Amino acid sequence: MSTLTLTINKQDYQLDNLDTRTTLLDVCRQRLQITGPKKGCDHGQCGACTILINGRRVNSCLTLAVMHEGDEITTIEGIGMPESLSELQQAFKDHDAFQCGYCTPGQICSATALIEEIKQNWPSYVTTDLQNPNGLLVQEIAERMSGNICRCSAYPNIIKAISQVLENQVNDQSPSSETRTMQGSEVTGIWSPPPSEAQLSSSSQNTAHTKVAGGRS
C-alpha cells in the first residue's frame, strides 16, 4: 500500500509499503521500536498488548495498523515514563502491583481506560443498577479488568492500586461520591470476587429449601 501515517503518543510516524495484514502490535514493536505493548498470546486473550485508541482499550494484536490512520494511539510510553509516572503507574509501584512486569503495560493501559469509563458511569456485566453503576466496588474493578491476565497472580495488589486512584479521582470529580463506599474493598491473600446479589439470593433460597426439607423430616 502507499504511505500510512499513524499518530502514536502524539507523534506522527510515516510507514511506506506496509503489508496490509500487519497488526498494530507488530508495527509498534518491529517497525517503530515501541516495545511497551507486549506480545503474549497473540490471540487477544491475555491483554498484554493492550493499548488505547481514541481513549478506548484495544488488543493491538487483533487490529490491523491500516485501520487506524487518523486515530489517536497511546501506548504505555505515552501514559508515563520512569521520570514522569502517571498517578496510576505510581500506585502500581506503591502497591507492588507487579512481579515479572510483563503484563504491566497492558494492565496500566487497560486500567487507565477503566477509570475514564467509570467516570462516565458506564455499566459492566456485573452492574446491578444500570442507572447508577458503582464502579468503586471491587467486583466491578475485577470484572472490568478481566481481559488482562497476570500470570504472577498479582491481582490483589493490582486491584488495590486501581482502587486508590479511583477513590482519589472519582471523589474529586463528584461531591456526592463521598456517600459511595468501597464495599468489599479489602483485598488480602488469595482473592476472588465477592458474590454477586444474584449468587447471594440463590444461596439464601437454597438455605431456605434445606431448612424446609429438614423441618419436614
Tab-separated table of C-alpha atoms in Angstrom:
chain	number	residue	atom	x	y	z
A	1	MET	CA	0.000	0.000	0.000
A	2	SER	CA	1.024	3.657	-0.193
A	3	THR	CA	2.253	5.689	2.770
A	4	LEU	CA	0.417	5.183	6.042
A	5	THR	CA	0.568	7.798	8.797
A	6	LEU	CA	-0.007	6.705	12.380
A	7	THR	CA	-0.197	9.046	15.354
A	8	ILE	CA	1.264	7.241	18.355
A	9	ASN	CA	1.865	9.018	21.661
A	10	LYS	CA	1.233	12.351	19.906
A	11	GLN	CA	3.974	11.720	17.346
A	12	ASP	CA	3.375	11.031	13.652
A	13	TYR	CA	5.046	8.047	12.008
A	14	GLN	CA	5.227	7.516	8.234
A	15	LEU	CA	5.150	3.909	7.068
A	16	ASP	CA	5.846	3.061	3.426
A	17	ASN	CA	4.865	-0.149	1.647
A	18	LEU	CA	3.378	-1.714	4.756
A	19	ASP	CA	1.787	-5.123	4.308
A	20	THR	CA	-1.926	-4.565	4.900
A	21	ARG	CA	-2.030	-7.706	7.073
A	22	THR	CA	0.381	-6.251	9.648
A	23	THR	CA	-1.085	-5.829	13.124
A	24	LEU	CA	-0.718	-2.623	15.067
A	25	LEU	CA	1.258	-4.556	17.690
A	26	ASP	CA	3.828	-5.705	15.135
A	27	VAL	CA	4.121	-2.217	13.672
A	28	CYS	CA	4.862	-0.801	17.118
A	29	ARG	CA	7.347	-3.445	18.138
A	30	GLN	CA	9.023	-4.401	14.861
A	31	ARG	CA	8.875	-1.238	12.767
A	32	LEU	CA	8.848	1.602	15.296
A	33	GLN	CA	10.677	0.045	18.270
A	34	ILE	CA	7.817	0.994	20.610
A	35	THR	CA	8.173	-2.055	22.834
A	36	GLY	CA	5.825	-1.190	25.722
A	37	PRO	CA	2.956	-3.295	24.296
A	38	LYS	CA	3.925	-6.938	24.809
A	39	LYS	CA	3.195	-9.919	22.607
A	40	GLY	CA	1.749	-12.559	24.890
A	41	CYS	CA	-0.786	-14.984	23.430
A	42	ASP	CA	-1.106	-13.094	20.097
A	43	HIS	CA	-4.757	-14.182	20.094
A	44	GLY	CA	-6.410	-11.376	22.085
A	45	GLN	CA	-6.827	-13.478	25.215
A	46	CYS	CA	-4.160	-12.243	27.665
A	47	GLY	CA	-4.296	-8.439	27.369
A	48	ALA	CA	-0.505	-7.946	27.426
A	49	CYS	CA	-0.717	-5.967	24.175
A	50	THR	CA	-3.482	-3.601	25.341
A	51	ILE	CA	-3.145	-0.021	24.103
A	52	LEU	CA	-5.530	2.935	23.886
A	53	ILE	CA	-7.093	4.037	20.602
A	54	ASN	CA	-9.072	7.263	20.921
A	55	GLY	CA	-9.218	6.594	24.652
A	56	ARG	CA	-10.665	3.085	24.274
A	57	ARG	CA	-8.657	-0.006	25.193
A	58	VAL	CA	-7.851	-2.330	22.318
A	59	ASN	CA	-5.896	-5.566	21.939
A	60	SER	CA	-3.300	-4.406	19.442
A	61	CYS	CA	-2.558	-7.968	18.324
A	62	LEU	CA	-6.061	-8.203	16.859
A	63	THR	CA	-6.284	-4.922	14.955
A	64	LEU	CA	-4.594	-4.039	11.672
A	65	ALA	CA	-2.384	-0.970	11.509
A	66	VAL	CA	-4.008	0.214	8.262
A	67	MET	CA	-7.317	0.646	10.112
A	68	HIS	CA	-6.012	3.419	12.343
A	69	GLU	CA	-4.781	6.286	10.218
A	70	GLY	CA	-6.098	9.455	11.846
A	71	ASP	CA	-6.680	7.788	15.218
A	72	GLU	CA	-5.013	8.849	18.461
A	73	ILE	CA	-2.991	5.839	19.596
A	74	THR	CA	-1.475	5.690	23.075
A	75	THR	CA	0.866	3.037	24.437
A	76	ILE	CA	2.313	2.782	27.934
A	77	GLU	CA	5.113	5.120	26.824
A	78	GLY	CA	2.505	7.822	26.223
A	79	ILE	CA	0.931	7.374	29.649
A	80	GLY	CA	4.143	7.932	31.574
A	81	MET	CA	7.860	7.271	31.583
A	82	PRO	CA	10.113	6.401	34.566
A	83	GLU	CA	10.862	10.063	35.225
A	84	SER	CA	7.224	11.155	34.862
A	85	LEU	CA	4.908	8.410	36.107
A	86	SER	CA	1.163	8.834	35.902
A	87	GLU	CA	-0.846	8.602	39.112
A	88	LEU	CA	-1.850	5.070	38.206
A	89	GLN	CA	1.705	3.988	37.434
A	90	GLN	CA	2.834	5.382	40.785
A	91	ALA	CA	0.031	3.479	42.512
A	92	PHE	CA	1.142	0.238	40.851
A	93	LYS	CA	4.641	0.922	42.150
A	94	ASP	CA	3.460	1.833	45.664
A	95	HIS	CA	1.273	-1.270	45.969
A	96	ASP	CA	3.784	-3.617	44.322
A	97	ALA	CA	1.142	-4.477	41.738
A	98	PHE	CA	3.536	-6.397	39.510
A	99	GLN	CA	6.147	-9.117	39.750
A	100	CYS	CA	7.759	-10.066	36.437
A	101	GLY	CA	6.231	-6.928	34.905
A	102	TYR	CA	5.476	-8.462	31.506
A	103	CYS	CA	1.730	-7.820	31.700
A	104	THR	CA	2.065	-4.472	33.494
A	105	PRO	CA	1.979	-2.153	30.438
A	106	GLY	CA	-1.264	-3.768	29.288
A	107	GLN	CA	-2.683	-3.724	32.813
A	108	ILE	CA	-1.982	0.006	33.197
A	109	CYS	CA	-3.334	0.900	29.750
A	110	SER	CA	-6.488	-1.075	30.494
A	111	ALA	CA	-6.866	0.453	33.963
A	112	THR	CA	-6.355	3.957	32.558
A	113	ALA	CA	-9.333	3.449	30.241
A	114	LEU	CA	-11.296	1.745	33.024
A	115	ILE	CA	-11.046	4.845	35.207
A	116	GLU	CA	-12.458	7.019	32.429
A	117	GLU	CA	-15.273	4.532	31.811
A	118	ILE	CA	-16.242	4.651	35.488
A	119	LYS	CA	-16.144	8.455	35.478
A	120	GLN	CA	-18.642	8.332	32.607
A	121	ASN	CA	-20.865	5.886	34.562
A	122	TRP	CA	-20.558	3.054	32.060
A	123	PRO	CA	-22.090	-0.155	33.479
A	124	SER	CA	-20.343	-3.522	33.308
A	125	TYR	CA	-21.521	-7.123	33.149
A	126	VAL	CA	-21.805	-7.310	36.953
A	127	THR	CA	-23.502	-3.929	37.447
A	128	THR	CA	-26.800	-4.340	39.302
A	129	ASP	CA	-28.085	-0.754	38.950
A	130	LEU	CA	-27.573	0.280	35.326
A	131	GLN	CA	-28.738	3.828	36.021
A	132	ASN	CA	-26.253	4.363	38.863
A	133	PRO	CA	-23.344	1.950	38.463
A	134	ASN	CA	-20.931	1.943	41.398
A	135	GLY	CA	-17.609	1.391	39.693
A	136	LEU	CA	-15.773	1.616	43.002
A	137	LEU	CA	-16.884	-1.862	44.026
A	138	VAL	CA	-14.158	-4.483	43.999
A	139	GLN	CA	-16.221	-6.860	41.861
A	140	GLU	CA	-16.705	-4.067	39.320
A	141	ILE	CA	-12.962	-3.452	39.057
A	142	ALA	CA	-12.259	-7.188	38.802
A	143	GLU	CA	-14.823	-7.637	36.029
A	144	ARG	CA	-13.618	-4.629	34.065
A	145	MET	CA	-10.005	-5.859	34.293
A	146	SER	CA	-10.860	-9.477	33.485
A	147	GLY	CA	-9.368	-9.215	29.999
A	148	ASN	CA	-5.883	-8.697	31.430
A	149	ILE	CA	-4.165	-11.801	32.752
A	150	CYS	CA	-1.338	-11.659	35.298
A	151	ARG	CA	0.459	-14.997	35.312
A	152	CYS	CA	2.262	-13.990	38.524
A	153	SER	CA	-1.174	-13.542	40.166
A	154	ALA	CA	-0.593	-10.023	41.490
A	155	TYR	CA	-4.345	-9.410	41.266
A	156	PRO	CA	-4.934	-8.275	44.893
A	157	ASN	CA	-2.334	-5.520	44.594
A	158	ILE	CA	-3.472	-4.548	41.096
A	159	ILE	CA	-6.975	-4.006	42.462
A	160	LYS	CA	-5.607	-2.030	45.419
A	161	ALA	CA	-3.671	0.272	43.084
A	162	ILE	CA	-6.659	0.883	40.809
A	163	SER	CA	-8.977	1.376	43.795
A	164	GLN	CA	-6.679	4.026	45.256
A	165	VAL	CA	-6.638	6.080	42.066
A	166	LEU	CA	-10.369	5.605	41.541
A	167	GLU	CA	-11.148	6.844	45.045
A	168	ASN	CA	-8.963	9.914	44.525
A	169	GLN	CA	-10.211	10.826	41.062
A	170	VAL	CA	-13.890	9.943	41.417
A	171	ASN	CA	-14.156	11.695	44.783
A	172	ASP	CA	-12.513	14.790	43.297
A	173	GLN	CA	-14.919	14.708	40.358
A	174	SER	CA	-18.193	14.163	42.226
A	175	PRO	CA	-19.139	15.861	45.525
A	176	SER	CA	-21.860	13.271	46.115
A	177	SER	CA	-19.387	10.434	45.804
A	178	GLU	CA	-18.483	10.825	49.473
A	179	THR	CA	-21.556	8.746	50.206
A	180	ARG	CA	-20.310	5.932	47.993
A	181	THR	CA	-18.289	3.303	49.807
A	182	MET	CA	-15.777	0.737	48.699
A	183	GLN	CA	-17.892	-2.262	49.622
A	184	GLY	CA	-15.719	-5.341	49.981
A	185	SER	CA	-12.604	-3.356	49.098
A	186	GLU	CA	-10.239	-5.153	51.475
A	187	VAL	CA	-8.208	-7.416	49.249
A	188	THR	CA	-5.765	-9.696	51.021
A	189	GLY	CA	-4.136	-13.024	50.291
A	190	ILE	CA	-5.620	-15.213	47.571
A	191	TRP	CA	-8.542	-13.178	46.321
A	192	SER	CA	-11.716	-13.977	44.461
A	193	PRO	CA	-14.579	-11.555	43.661
A	194	PRO	CA	-17.243	-11.136	46.356
A	195	PRO	CA	-20.504	-12.921	45.497
A	196	SER	CA	-22.990	-11.018	43.380
A	197	GLU	CA	-26.505	-10.225	44.588
A	198	ALA	CA	-27.835	-12.991	42.338
A	199	GLN	CA	-25.479	-15.502	43.946
A	200	LEU	CA	-26.421	-14.339	47.428
A	201	SER	CA	-30.106	-14.600	46.567
A	202	SER	CA	-29.629	-18.096	45.173
A	203	SER	CA	-27.691	-19.133	48.265
A	204	SER	CA	-30.394	-17.850	50.623
A	205	GLN	CA	-33.077	-19.659	48.625
A	206	ASN	CA	-31.115	-22.903	48.803
A	207	THR	CA	-30.722	-22.439	52.573
A	208	ALA	CA	-34.448	-21.867	52.936
A	209	HIS	CA	-35.240	-25.012	50.933
A	210	THR	CA	-32.815	-27.000	53.087
A	211	LYS	CA	-34.435	-25.768	56.290
A	212	VAL	CA	-37.912	-26.563	54.981
A	213	ALA	CA	-36.827	-30.022	53.907
A	214	GLY	CA	-35.165	-30.564	57.275
A	215	GLY	CA	-38.322	-29.489	59.106
A	216	ARG	CA	-40.436	-31.982	57.202
A	217	SER	CA	-38.175	-34.863	58.087
